PDB file of C-alpha atoms in Angstrom:
ATOM      1  CA  MET A   1     141.429  -3.342 -83.254  1.00 65.00           C
ATOM      2  CA  ALA A   2     144.746  -5.252 -83.014  1.00 80.00           C
ATOM      3  CA  ILE A   3     145.992  -8.737 -84.248  1.00 84.00           C
ATOM      4  CA  VAL A   4     147.755 -10.425 -81.119  1.00 83.00           C
ATOM      5  CA  LEU A   5     149.716 -13.669 -80.952  1.00 82.00           C
ATOM      6  CA  VAL A   6     148.784 -15.984 -78.104  1.00 81.00           C
ATOM      7  CA  ASN A   7     151.412 -16.775 -75.604  1.00 78.00           C
ATOM      8  CA  LYS A   8     153.044 -20.396 -75.547  1.00 76.00           C
ATOM      9  CA  ASP A   9     150.992 -20.956 -72.230  1.00 77.00           C
ATOM     10  CA  GLY A  10     147.724 -20.092 -74.229  1.00 76.00           C
ATOM     11  CA  THR A  11     147.251 -16.622 -72.525  1.00 78.00           C
ATOM     12  CA  SER A  12     147.231 -13.257 -74.319  1.00 80.00           C
ATOM     13  CA  ASN A  13     146.603  -9.655 -73.379  1.00 80.00           C
ATOM     14  CA  ALA A  14     143.986  -8.993 -75.938  1.00 83.00           C
ATOM     15  CA  LYS A  15     141.164  -6.399 -75.373  1.00 84.00           C
ATOM     16  CA  VAL A  16     137.667  -6.377 -76.747  1.00 88.00           C
ATOM     17  CA  GLY A  17     137.635  -6.297 -80.529  1.00 86.00           C
ATOM     18  CA  ASP A  18     141.181  -7.644 -80.936  1.00 86.00           C
ATOM     19  CA  TYR A  19     141.994 -10.791 -82.943  1.00 87.00           C
ATOM     20  CA  VAL A  20     144.038 -13.471 -81.097  1.00 87.00           C
ATOM     21  CA  VAL A  21     145.904 -16.095 -83.398  1.00 87.00           C
ATOM     22  CA  THR A  22     146.114 -19.359 -81.512  1.00 86.00           C
ATOM     23  CA  GLY A  23     146.597 -23.081 -82.536  1.00 84.00           C
ATOM     24  CA  GLY A  24     142.848 -23.569 -82.829  1.00 85.00           C
ATOM     25  CA  GLY A  25     142.528 -20.571 -85.349  1.00 85.00           C
ATOM     26  CA  VAL A  26     141.945 -16.734 -85.222  1.00 88.00           C
ATOM     27  CA  TYR A  27     139.374 -15.701 -82.576  1.00 88.00           C
ATOM     28  CA  GLN A  28     138.039 -12.181 -81.969  1.00 89.00           C
ATOM     29  CA  LYS A  29     137.873 -11.142 -78.391  1.00 88.00           C
ATOM     30  CA  THR A  30     134.346 -10.117 -77.233  1.00 88.00           C
ATOM     31  CA  ALA A  31     133.014  -8.605 -74.093  1.00 86.00           C
ATOM     32  CA  THR A  32     131.495 -12.004 -73.184  1.00 87.00           C
ATOM     33  CA  GLY A  33     134.479 -14.368 -74.394  1.00 84.00           C
ATOM     34  CA  SER A  34     135.454 -14.876 -77.974  1.00 85.00           C
ATOM     35  CA  ILE A  35     134.292 -16.010 -81.484  1.00 88.00           C
ATOM     36  CA  ARG A  36     136.221 -17.861 -84.088  1.00 88.00           C
ATOM     37  CA  ALA A  37     136.906 -15.618 -87.023  1.00 87.00           C
ATOM     38  CA  MET A  38     139.088 -17.979 -89.526  1.00 87.00           C
ATOM     39  CA  GLY A  39     141.348 -20.974 -89.295  1.00 85.00           C
ATOM     40  CA  LEU A  40     144.980 -21.161 -89.765  1.00 84.00           C
ATOM     41  CA  ASP A  41     146.711 -21.936 -93.168  1.00 83.00           C
ATOM     42  CA  THR A  42     146.608 -25.650 -92.668  1.00 84.00           C
ATOM     43  CA  PRO A  43     144.435 -28.356 -94.064  1.00 83.00           C
ATOM     44  CA  THR A  44     142.548 -28.651 -90.926  1.00 84.00           C
ATOM     45  CA  GLY A  45     142.394 -25.050 -89.909  1.00 83.00           C
ATOM     46  CA  SER A  46     144.257 -25.680 -86.702  1.00 82.00           C
ATOM     47  CA  SER A  47     147.657 -26.768 -85.559  1.00 81.00           C
ATOM     48  CA  LYS A  48     149.574 -28.051 -82.518  1.00 83.00           C
ATOM     49  CA  ASP A  49     152.911 -26.748 -83.915  1.00 82.00           C
ATOM     50  CA  TYR A  50     153.449 -23.221 -82.689  1.00 81.00           C
ATOM     51  CA  ASN A  51     155.393 -22.285 -85.999  1.00 83.00           C
ATOM     52  CA  ASP A  52     152.046 -22.565 -87.818  1.00 83.00           C
ATOM     53  CA  VAL A  53     150.573 -20.100 -85.375  1.00 83.00           C
ATOM     54  CA  VAL A  54     153.442 -17.591 -85.685  1.00 85.00           C
ATOM     55  CA  SER A  55     153.380 -17.964 -89.618  1.00 85.00           C
ATOM     56  CA  LYS A  56     149.638 -17.240 -89.608  1.00 85.00           C
ATOM     57  CA  PHE A  57     150.355 -14.213 -87.250  1.00 83.00           C
ATOM     58  CA  ALA A  58     152.947 -12.765 -89.410  1.00 85.00           C
ATOM     59  CA  SER A  59     150.900 -12.967 -92.586  1.00 84.00           C
ATOM     60  CA  LEU A  60     148.037 -11.318 -90.931  1.00 83.00           C
ATOM     61  CA  VAL A  61     150.166  -8.433 -89.524  1.00 82.00           C
ATOM     62  CA  SER A  62     152.099  -8.021 -92.762  1.00 79.00           C
ATOM     63  CA  GLY A  63     148.593  -7.968 -94.806  1.00 70.00           C
ATOM     64  CA  SER A  64     150.248 -10.511 -97.268  1.00 53.00           C
ATOM     65  CA  GLY A  65     149.690 -14.215 -97.987  1.00 45.00           C
ATOM     66  CA  SER A  66     151.755 -16.959 -96.640  1.00 43.00           C
ATOM     67  CA  SER A  67     154.862 -16.226 -99.004  1.00 40.00           C
ATOM     68  CA  GLY A  68     154.675 -12.615 -98.868  1.00 39.00           C
ATOM     69  CA  ASN A  69     154.554 -11.973-102.696  1.00 39.00           C
ATOM     70  CA  GLU A  70     150.790 -12.387-103.106  1.00 39.00           C
ATOM     71  CA  LYS A  71     148.693  -9.506-104.053  1.00 41.00           C
ATOM     72  CA  THR A  72     146.279  -8.756-101.407  1.00 42.00           C
ATOM     73  CA  THR A  73     142.678  -7.482-101.761  1.00 45.00           C
ATOM     74  CA  SER A  74     140.490  -5.642 -99.264  1.00 45.00           C
ATOM     75  CA  ASN A  75     137.017  -7.088 -98.720  1.00 50.00           C
ATOM     76  CA  GLU A  76     134.044  -5.151 -97.430  1.00 55.00           C
ATOM     77  CA  THR A  77     134.143  -5.128 -93.616  1.00 64.00           C
ATOM     78  CA  VAL A  78     131.362  -7.208 -91.963  1.00 64.00           C
ATOM     79  CA  LYS A  79     130.023  -7.561 -88.526  1.00 74.00           C
ATOM     80  CA  ILE A  80     129.926 -11.050 -87.357  1.00 76.00           C
ATOM     81  CA  ASN A  81     126.678 -11.598 -85.191  1.00 77.00           C
ATOM     82  CA  SER A  82     127.625 -15.062 -83.899  1.00 78.00           C
ATOM     83  CA  VAL A  83     129.337 -18.424 -84.421  1.00 78.00           C
ATOM     84  CA  ASP A  84     127.459 -21.629 -83.588  1.00 78.00           C
ATOM     85  CA  ASP A  85     129.008 -24.765 -82.348  1.00 79.00           C
ATOM     86  CA  ASN A  86     129.427 -26.219 -85.707  1.00 75.00           C
ATOM     87  CA  GLY A  87     131.534 -23.170 -86.839  1.00 73.00           C
ATOM     88  CA  ILE A  88     128.736 -21.532 -88.851  1.00 74.00           C
ATOM     89  CA  VAL A  89     129.056 -17.703 -88.871  1.00 73.00           C
ATOM     90  CA  THR A  90     125.949 -15.368 -89.028  1.00 76.00           C
ATOM     91  CA  VAL A  91     126.798 -11.870 -90.361  1.00 74.00           C
ATOM     92  CA  ALA A  92     124.927  -8.765 -89.894  1.00 75.00           C
ATOM     93  CA  GLY A  93     122.922  -7.659 -93.015  1.00 72.00           C
ATOM     94  CA  TYR A  94     123.328 -10.903 -94.907  1.00 72.00           C
ATOM     95  CA  ASP A  95     120.257 -12.900 -95.586  1.00 70.00           C
ATOM     96  CA  PRO A  96     121.040 -16.422 -97.216  1.00 66.00           C
ATOM     97  CA  THR A  97     117.639 -16.541 -98.887  1.00 68.00           C
ATOM     98  CA  ASP A  98     118.623 -13.674-101.115  1.00 69.00           C
ATOM     99  CA  TYR A  99     121.161 -15.990-102.909  1.00 66.00           C
ATOM    100  CA  SER A 100     119.171 -19.199-102.955  1.00 62.00           C
ATOM    101  CA  THR A 101     119.596 -21.189-105.923  1.00 64.00           C
ATOM    102  CA  ALA A 102     116.904 -23.760-105.229  1.00 62.00           C
ATOM    103  CA  TYR A 103     113.738 -23.692-107.356  1.00 61.00           C
ATOM    104  CA  LYS A 104     110.403 -25.386-106.618  1.00 60.00           C
ATOM    105  CA  THR A 105     108.893 -28.041-108.985  1.00 60.00           C
ATOM    106  CA  THR A 106     105.492 -29.563-108.737  1.00 58.00           C
ATOM    107  CA  SER A 107     104.946 -33.156-108.416  1.00 59.00           C
ATOM    108  CA  SER A 108     104.104 -35.125-111.584  1.00 57.00           C
ATOM    109  CA  SER A 109     101.206 -36.922-109.929  1.00 56.00           C
ATOM    110  CA  SER A 110      99.437 -33.809-108.840  1.00 63.00           C
ATOM    111  CA  GLY A 111      96.486 -31.940-110.403  1.00 73.00           C
ATOM    112  CA  ILE A 112      93.150 -33.130-111.740  1.00 81.00           C
ATOM    113  CA  SER A 113      94.294 -33.594-115.219  1.00 80.00           C
ATOM    114  CA  ASN A 114      96.656 -36.092-114.139  1.00 81.00           C
ATOM    115  CA  ILE A 115      94.090 -37.815-111.917  1.00 83.00           C
ATOM    116  CA  LEU A 116      91.691 -37.954-114.705  1.00 87.00           C
ATOM    117  CA  GLY A 117      94.460 -39.212-117.072  1.00 87.00           C
ATOM    118  CA  TYR A 118      94.961 -42.181-114.763  1.00 88.00           C
ATOM    119  CA  VAL A 119      91.342 -42.933-114.398  1.00 90.00           C
ATOM    120  CA  ILE A 120      90.861 -43.009-118.128  1.00 93.00           C
ATOM    121  CA  LEU A 121      93.980 -45.284-118.647  1.00 93.00           C
ATOM    122  CA  GLY A 122      92.625 -47.599-115.864  1.00 93.00           C
ATOM    123  CA  LEU A 123      89.354 -47.879-117.514  1.00 94.00           C
ATOM    124  CA  VAL A 124      90.944 -48.789-120.937  1.00 94.00           C
ATOM    125  CA  GLY A 125      93.210 -51.303-119.402  1.00 92.00           C
ATOM    126  CA  ILE A 126      90.078 -52.932-117.756  1.00 92.00           C
ATOM    127  CA  ALA A 127      88.251 -53.050-121.116  1.00 90.00           C
ATOM    128  CA  LEU A 128      91.191 -54.508-123.070  1.00 90.00           C
ATOM    129  CA  LEU A 129      91.732 -57.139-120.283  1.00 89.00           C
ATOM    130  CA  ASP A 130      88.118 -58.014-120.513  1.00 88.00           C
ATOM    131  CA  ARG A 131      88.080 -58.321-124.166  1.00 86.00           C
ATOM    132  CA  PHE A 132      91.106 -60.541-124.115  1.00 86.00           C
ATOM    133  CA  MET A 133      89.776 -62.792-121.278  1.00 86.00           C
ATOM    134  CA  ASN A 134      86.079 -63.234-122.728  1.00 84.00           C
ATOM    135  CA  GLY A 135      87.419 -63.747-126.340  1.00 73.00           C
ATOM    136  CA  LYS A 136      86.584 -61.648-129.349  1.00 62.00           C
ATOM    137  CA  GLY A 137      82.977 -61.945-128.952  1.00 55.00           C
TER     138      GLY A 137
END
């Protein structure tokens, strides 16, 4: 695996498995094309300025951050299965449901006790309404 800088005309001599730094981001060359691996160090993740592309390439090759003074850490190597049209990456061995923070709650109007409570409340309301409408006696 190598990191390759795209030529100004948009071509490269990348082989399968190589990462190509382009104006649209960093792509990994596959047997059937390429998949987006990451964006550039710009607010949008892409740039039309070739200097931004060269800067990202230099930071990847040197293994440092953009200024060269940051401490770098190594993350666990992952295998990217696919990237969809929205840029969402699926990773081999990662199940997002393992990290789900959502929880289920029951509706407040479900259950037989709540239904009976509403029925009794309704009957009491009808009795009170009848008493006020017909007088005290």
